[in-house]
């Protein structure tokens, strides 16, 4: 009843369509490409060249694709791979920051989760995404193209602050939640960091570190400080914060003593994420605005 | 289109029942969708409601801002433009595929009262426009406000005579929205469930007032008029019943009525024929050759009405005849059987006004008996 020509045409279409699928063996080819090798060599040379490097000059800067225009947080795995995420959708990318390669992407849930995701942290090989209301999404790292299951934790801090930064402090086995905008009266005028312990019962999990803002701002002339991300220096174990509104970089000790607070280089139009590698590379991410989204690498400490 | 129609006929084993054909249509759609999403995983985002297409876009090399010398917007590759165009075309075509069965159901369900062609065409085009608008607006509040302003400037008004027409228009908008937000699964389910519910409502006349007669009882009277005696005045059969006939059935019915008129004669005149002679025979030609001269002798007129040939059993000849008053039924039957010359298996005579004739014969007999007295 149905002409064989139609079936033949359908078969040809399907074969052509299957041929258009992206190959899965592209990553080794990309990593071994001359461009990637040259990029890594340049980064290593920049790291080693203490004498001739210009202070504050970036080691590398990668422009991000449209899907990452609202890049928000950065986190490093145990083996120093960089995971980043987008602001609105529960999707996590891996970026080879040394070579400038977008390695993989995986998503939360069988249907992609939507939320106001602000930061990412990796604690004991478990990934956490932080929403602005203090909700934490816990999930394992997924393979390329995977859709991983997740758990949700309510920290109970919805009325305390608006959050934009989370980091893992291995010394105390706790997540650090940086308060961007204080809602609770006791948090006003303070730089507040909540510690959410990964062990213990719910009631005893939370502790609070507050540092008077006046002492943090110092002579910088900022009207306040609105941290958009936090990370832990793997060497000193100090807390390093970045603030988008003030374009500030702040380092404090776990006890709350300010080490420094200074402006970021002018090229950062909207810094939203920060991470520090074990081999002393500071990574700062910027959302797209007047310029495209990007990640910038510096020597740490400068 | 012809190919698709044949495919549906093939899948439904030639069935013309609307529910089977609808089920076959959606089945074919699902199979096509499965093949597309299997061979083109990038389209999966259109089903899941999210842009999971990005999952297939890694790995890729990032642009080096320091090497470029100045920060530039990342170039959008030709492949992504092509993919964007293809996904948009897929979305718009999927609305067409989902709305086609809705228009079929609309035209079928409204065939009695007549459907509005403008609405049929709107049902096809409206979801495409809605999907396009949703794709343009995406998550932009500014674009949404701009759109509201533009739409407010364009004023249109139309009257829909039936509340059910409005429901169809709402469905078209909903399917358009679903496609526009990359949730074609919702659109598919909307179209599928809507159509089946509507066909079932239509089939069982759901929601009729219980005090009103059912469709069957409404049809009973005109059917009775059609088949029964004319009790003064010519009752016209139910209009819907006549409209429900297919052209082929109308032709067959007209042919039968023509035959009936031929038998009964024109209005105001006596019927041309008043009896049917049925001959059962194994030798049609010989039987005809022997019977027809006999009919010339014992009837006023006759006409061969129908020949039914059977395989494996005797065939039948049907003659319409006008009997003579002087020849009784028994005499007619005897003459016919005598003419058979062994070729007839059976012969029967059915006289239309047999009772009247019998009464007349009884009256004549009575008169004959009274006259000698």
CSV table of C-alpha atoms in Angstrom, one decimal, chain A:
chain,number,residue,atom,x,y,z
A,1,UNK,CA,0.0,0.0,0.0
A,2,UNK,CA,2.8,2.4,0.9
A,3,UNK,CA,5.3,2.9,-1.9
A,4,UNK,CA,8.8,1.6,-1.2
A,5,UNK,CA,10.1,5.0,-2.3
A,6,UNK,CA,8.7,6.6,0.8
A,7,UNK,CA,10.4,4.0,3.1
A,8,UNK,CA,13.6,4.5,1.2
A,9,UNK,CA,13.4,8.3,1.6
A,10,UNK,CA,12.7,7.9,5.3
A,11,UNK,CA,15.6,5.6,5.8
A,12,UNK,CA,18.0,8.0,4.0
A,13,UNK,CA,16.7,10.9,6.1
A,14,UNK,CA,17.3,9.0,9.4
A,15,UNK,CA,20.8,7.9,8.3
A,16,UNK,CA,21.7,11.5,7.4
A,17,UNK,CA,20.2,12.7,10.7
A,18,UNK,CA,22.2,10.2,12.7
A,19,UNK,CA,25.3,11.3,10.9
A,20,UNK,CA,24.8,14.8,12.1
A,21,UNK,CA,25.2,13.8,15.8
A,22,UNK,CA,28.2,15.3,17.6
A,23,UNK,CA,31.0,12.8,18.1
A,24,UNK,CA,31.8,11.9,21.7
A,25,UNK,CA,35.6,11.6,21.2
A,26,UNK,CA,36.2,15.3,20.6
A,27,UNK,CA,37.6,16.1,24.0
A,28,UNK,CA,41.0,14.3,23.7
A,29,UNK,CA,41.4,15.9,20.2
A,30,UNK,CA,40.7,19.4,21.7
A,31,UNK,CA,43.0,19.0,24.6
A,32,UNK,CA,45.8,17.8,22.4
A,33,UNK,CA,45.3,20.5,19.8
A,34,UNK,CA,48.1,23.0,19.2
A,35,UNK,CA,45.8,25.9,20.5
A,36,UNK,CA,45.2,24.2,23.8
A,37,UNK,CA,48.8,23.3,24.2
A,38,UNK,CA,49.9,26.8,23.5
A,39,UNK,CA,47.4,28.2,26.0
A,40,UNK,CA,48.6,25.9,28.8
A,41,UNK,CA,52.2,26.7,28.0
A,42,UNK,CA,51.5,30.4,28.2
A,43,UNK,CA,49.7,30.0,31.6
A,44,UNK,CA,52.6,28.0,33.1
A,45,UNK,CA,55.1,30.6,31.9
A,46,UNK,CA,53.0,33.4,33.4
A,47,UNK,CA,52.8,31.6,36.7
A,48,UNK,CA,56.5,31.0,36.8
A,49,UNK,CA,57.5,34.5,35.6
A,50,UNK,CA,57.4,36.3,39.0
A,51,UNK,CA,59.8,39.0,38.0
A,52,UNK,CA,58.5,40.3,34.7
A,53,UNK,CA,54.8,39.9,35.3
A,54,UNK,CA,52.8,43.1,35.6
A,55,UNK,CA,51.1,43.3,39.0
A,56,UNK,CA,47.4,42.6,38.6
A,57,UNK,CA,47.7,41.5,35.0
A,58,UNK,CA,45.6,38.4,34.1
A,59,UNK,CA,47.2,35.2,33.2
A,60,UNK,CA,44.4,34.2,30.9
A,61,UNK,CA,40.8,35.2,30.1
A,62,UNK,CA,38.2,33.1,28.5
A,63,UNK,CA,35.0,34.3,26.9
A,64,UNK,CA,32.0,32.1,27.7
A,65,UNK,CA,29.3,30.9,25.4
A,66,UNK,CA,25.7,32.4,25.4
A,67,UNK,CA,24.5,29.6,27.6
A,68,UNK,CA,26.8,30.8,30.4
A,69,UNK,CA,26.0,34.5,30.1
A,70,UNK,CA,24.7,34.5,33.6
A,71,UNK,CA,27.6,32.5,35.1
A,72,UNK,CA,27.3,32.8,38.9
A,73,UNK,CA,29.5,30.6,40.9
A,74,UNK,CA,32.8,28.7,40.6
A,75,UNK,CA,34.0,25.6,42.5
A,76,UNK,CA,37.1,23.4,42.3
A,77,UNK,CA,37.0,19.6,42.6
A,78,UNK,CA,39.7,17.7,44.5
A,79,UNK,CA,41.7,17.2,41.3
A,80,UNK,CA,41.4,20.9,40.5
A,81,UNK,CA,38.7,20.8,37.8
A,82,UNK,CA,36.5,23.9,37.6
A,83,UNK,CA,32.8,23.5,37.8
A,84,UNK,CA,30.6,26.5,37.0
A,85,UNK,CA,26.9,27.1,36.8
A,86,UNK,CA,24.3,29.4,35.3
A,87,UNK,CA,22.0,31.7,37.4
A,88,UNK,CA,18.6,30.4,36.5
A,89,UNK,CA,18.8,26.8,35.4
A,90,UNK,CA,20.1,23.8,37.4
A,91,UNK,CA,22.9,23.0,34.9
A,92,UNK,CA,26.6,22.6,35.7
A,93,UNK,CA,29.5,23.0,33.3
A,94,UNK,CA,33.1,21.9,33.6
A,95,UNK,CA,35.7,24.2,32.2
A,96,UNK,CA,39.3,23.3,31.6
A,97,UNK,CA,40.4,26.8,32.8
A,98,UNK,CA,44.1,26.1,31.9
A,99,UNK,CA,43.3,25.5,28.2
A,100,UNK,CA,40.0,27.3,27.8
A,101,UNK,CA,37.9,24.4,26.9
A,102,UNK,CA,34.3,23.8,27.8
A,103,UNK,CA,34.5,20.1,28.8
A,104,UNK,CA,31.1,18.9,29.7
A,105,UNK,CA,27.6,19.9,30.9
A,106,UNK,CA,25.3,18.0,33.2
A,107,UNK,CA,21.9,18.9,34.6
A,108,UNK,CA,19.9,18.4,37.8
A,109,UNK,CA,16.9,16.2,37.7
A,110,UNK,CA,15.2,14.3,34.8
A,111,UNK,CA,13.5,17.7,34.0
A,112,UNK,CA,15.8,20.6,34.3
A,113,UNK,CA,15.4,22.4,37.6
A,114,UNK,CA,14.7,26.1,37.6
A,115,UNK,CA,15.7,28.4,40.4
A,116,UNK,CA,17.7,31.5,41.4
A,117,UNK,CA,21.0,29.7,41.7
A,118,UNK,CA,23.8,31.9,43.0
A,119,UNK,CA,26.8,29.8,43.9
A,120,UNK,CA,28.4,26.4,43.8
A,121,UNK,CA,30.6,24.4,46.2
A,122,UNK,CA,32.1,20.9,46.3
A,123,UNK,CA,32.4,19.2,49.6
A,124,UNK,CA,33.9,15.7,49.9
A,125,UNK,CA,33.1,15.1,46.2
A,126,UNK,CA,29.5,16.1,46.6
A,127,UNK,CA,28.3,19.2,44.8
A,128,UNK,CA,26.1,21.9,46.3
A,129,UNK,CA,24.2,24.6,44.6
A,130,UNK,CA,23.0,27.5,46.6
A,131,UNK,CA,19.8,29.4,45.9
A,132,UNK,CA,19.4,33.0,47.0
A,133,UNK,CA,16.9,32.0,49.7
A,134,UNK,CA,19.5,29.8,51.4
A,135,UNK,CA,18.2,26.5,50.0
A,136,UNK,CA,21.0,24.0,49.1
A,137,UNK,CA,20.7,21.5,46.3
A,138,UNK,CA,23.0,18.4,46.9
A,139,UNK,CA,23.9,16.1,44.0
A,140,UNK,CA,26.8,14.0,42.7
A,141,UNK,CA,28.9,15.2,39.8
A,142,UNK,CA,27.5,13.9,36.6
A,143,UNK,CA,29.0,12.7,33.3
A,144,UNK,CA,28.7,14.7,30.1
A,145,UNK,CA,25.1,15.0,29.2
A,146,UNK,CA,23.9,13.3,32.4
A,147,UNK,CA,20.8,14.3,34.4
A,148,UNK,CA,21.6,13.6,38.0
A,149,UNK,CA,19.3,13.2,41.0
A,150,UNK,CA,19.5,15.8,43.7
A,151,UNK,CA,18.4,16.4,47.3
A,152,UNK,CA,17.2,19.7,48.7
A,153,UNK,CA,18.2,21.1,52.1
A,154,UNK,CA,16.4,24.0,53.7
A,155,UNK,CA,19.0,25.9,55.9
A,156,UNK,CA,16.2,27.9,57.5
A,157,UNK,CA,18.0,31.2,56.6
A,158,UNK,CA,15.4,32.6,54.2
A,159,UNK,CA,14.5,35.4,56.5
A,160,UNK,CA,18.1,36.1,57.6
A,161,UNK,CA,19.7,37.1,54.3
A,162,UNK,CA,19.8,37.0,50.6
A,163,UNK,CA,22.7,34.7,49.7
A,164,UNK,CA,25.0,34.7,46.7
A,165,UNK,CA,28.0,32.8,47.8
A,166,UNK,CA,28.9,29.4,49.1
A,167,UNK,CA,32.2,27.6,49.7
A,168,UNK,CA,33.4,24.5,51.5
A,169,UNK,CA,35.7,24.9,54.5
A,170,UNK,CA,37.4,21.5,54.9
A,171,UNK,CA,39.0,22.4,58.2
A,172,UNK,CA,35.6,22.5,59.9
A,173,UNK,CA,33.7,20.3,57.4
A,174,UNK,CA,31.1,23.0,56.8
A,175,UNK,CA,29.7,25.1,54.0
A,176,UNK,CA,30.2,28.8,54.3
A,177,UNK,CA,27.2,30.9,53.2
A,178,UNK,CA,28.0,34.6,52.5
A,179,UNK,CA,25.2,37.0,53.2
A,180,UNK,CA,24.8,39.5,50.4
A,181,UNK,CA,21.9,41.6,51.7
A,182,UNK,CA,20.9,41.4,55.3
A,183,UNK,CA,17.2,41.0,56.2
A,184,UNK,CA,17.5,40.2,59.9
A,185,UNK,CA,18.2,43.3,62.1
A,186,UNK,CA,21.2,41.6,63.8
A,187,UNK,CA,22.9,41.2,60.4
A,188,UNK,CA,22.7,44.8,59.4
A,189,UNK,CA,26.0,46.7,59.3
A,190,UNK,CA,27.9,43.4,59.5
A,191,UNK,CA,29.7,41.2,57.0
A,192,UNK,CA,27.9,37.9,57.9
A,193,UNK,CA,29.0,34.4,57.0
A,194,UNK,CA,26.9,31.4,58.1
A,195,UNK,CA,28.6,28.1,58.7
A,196,UNK,CA,26.4,25.1,57.8
A,197,UNK,CA,28.0,22.0,59.2
A,198,UNK,CA,27.8,18.9,57.1
A,199,UNK,CA,27.5,16.7,60.2
A,200,UNK,CA,25.4,16.9,63.3
A,201,UNK,CA,21.7,17.4,63.7
A,202,UNK,CA,19.7,20.2,62.1
A,203,UNK,CA,19.5,22.5,65.2
A,204,UNK,CA,23.2,22.5,65.9
A,205,UNK,CA,24.3,22.8,62.2
A,206,UNK,CA,24.4,26.6,61.9
A,207,UNK,CA,26.9,29.0,63.4
A,208,UNK,CA,27.4,32.6,62.5
A,209,UNK,CA,30.5,34.7,61.9
A,210,UNK,CA,30.0,38.4,61.7
A,211,UNK,CA,32.5,41.2,61.1
A,212,UNK,CA,31.6,44.9,61.4
A,213,UNK,CA,31.4,46.3,57.9
A,214,UNK,CA,33.2,49.5,58.9
A,215,UNK,CA,36.3,47.5,59.6
A,216,UNK,CA,36.1,45.6,56.3
A,217,UNK,CA,35.4,48.7,54.2
A,218,UNK,CA,38.2,50.7,55.8
A,219,UNK,CA,39.4,53.5,53.5
A,220,UNK,CA,37.9,52.1,50.3
A,221,UNK,CA,34.9,54.4,50.4
A,222,UNK,CA,32.3,51.7,49.7
A,223,UNK,CA,28.8,52.4,51.0
A,224,UNK,CA,28.5,48.7,52.0
A,225,UNK,CA,29.7,45.3,51.0
A,226,UNK,CA,27.5,42.8,49.1
A,227,UNK,CA,29.5,39.6,48.6
A,228,UNK,CA,28.5,37.7,45.5
A,229,UNK,CA,30.8,34.7,46.1
A,230,UNK,CA,33.1,33.2,48.7
A,231,UNK,CA,36.0,30.7,48.5
A,232,UNK,CA,38.6,29.3,50.9
A,233,UNK,CA,42.3,29.8,50.2
A,234,UNK,CA,43.6,26.2,50.1
A,235,UNK,CA,46.9,27.3,51.5
A,236,UNK,CA,46.0,29.8,54.3
A,237,UNK,CA,42.5,28.6,54.8
A,238,UNK,CA,41.4,32.2,54.9
A,239,UNK,CA,38.0,33.2,53.5
A,240,UNK,CA,38.2,35.3,50.2
A,241,UNK,CA,35.1,37.1,49.1
A,242,UNK,CA,34.2,39.0,45.9
A,243,UNK,CA,31.5,41.7,45.7
A,244,UNK,CA,30.0,42.7,42.4
A,245,UNK,CA,28.4,46.0,43.4
A,246,UNK,CA,31.6,47.3,45.0
A,247,UNK,CA,33.9,45.4,42.6
A,248,UNK,CA,35.8,44.4,45.7
A,249,UNK,CA,38.1,41.6,46.8
A,250,UNK,CA,38.2,40.9,50.5
A,251,UNK,CA,40.2,38.3,52.6
A,252,UNK,CA,39.4,37.5,56.2
A,253,UNK,CA,40.7,34.9,58.5
A,254,UNK,CA,38.3,32.2,59.8
A,255,UNK,CA,38.3,34.2,63.1
A,256,UNK,CA,37.0,37.3,61.3
A,257,UNK,CA,40.2,39.4,61.1
A,258,UNK,CA,40.4,41.4,57.9
A,259,UNK,CA,43.5,40.5,55.9
A,260,UNK,CA,42.8,43.0,53.1
A,261,UNK,CA,40.0,44.6,51.3
A,262,UNK,CA,40.7,46.2,47.9
A,263,UNK,CA,39.1,46.9,44.5
A,264,UNK,CA,39.3,44.4,41.7
A,265,UNK,CA,40.9,45.4,38.4
A,266,UNK,CA,38.6,47.7,36.3
A,267,UNK,CA,38.1,45.0,33.6
A,268,UNK,CA,35.6,43.2,35.9
A,269,UNK,CA,32.2,44.6,35.1
A,270,UNK,CA,30.1,42.1,37.2
A,271,UNK,CA,32.2,39.7,39.2
A,272,UNK,CA,29.9,36.9,40.5
A,273,UNK,CA,32.2,34.0,41.2
A,274,UNK,CA,35.6,33.3,42.8
A,275,UNK,CA,37.9,30.2,43.3
A,276,UNK,CA,41.5,29.6,44.2
A,277,UNK,CA,43.5,26.6,43.0
A,278,UNK,CA,46.1,24.7,45.0
A,279,UNK,CA,48.7,25.9,42.6
A,280,UNK,CA,47.9,29.5,43.4
A,281,UNK,CA,45.6,30.7,40.6
A,282,UNK,CA,42.8,33.0,41.4
A,283,UNK,CA,39.8,32.6,39.1
A,284,UNK,CA,37.1,35.3,38.9
A,285,UNK,CA,34.0,34.9,36.8
A,286,UNK,CA,32.0,37.9,35.3
A,287,UNK,CA,28.4,37.8,34.2
A,288,UNK,CA,27.6,39.3,30.8
A,289,UNK,CA,26.6,42.9,30.8
A,290,UNK,CA,28.3,45.6,28.7
A,291,UNK,CA,30.8,42.9,27.9
A,292,UNK,CA,30.4,39.2,27.4
A,293,UNK,CA,30.6,36.7,30.3
A,294,UNK,CA,34.1,35.5,31.0
A,295,UNK,CA,36.5,33.9,33.5
A,296,UNK,CA,39.8,35.6,34.3
A,297,UNK,CA,42.8,33.9,35.9
A,298,UNK,CA,45.4,35.7,38.1
A,299,UNK,CA,48.4,34.6,40.1
A,300,UNK,CA,47.4,34.2,43.8
A,301,UNK,CA,48.5,35.9,46.0
A,302,UNK,CA,49.4,38.7,43.7
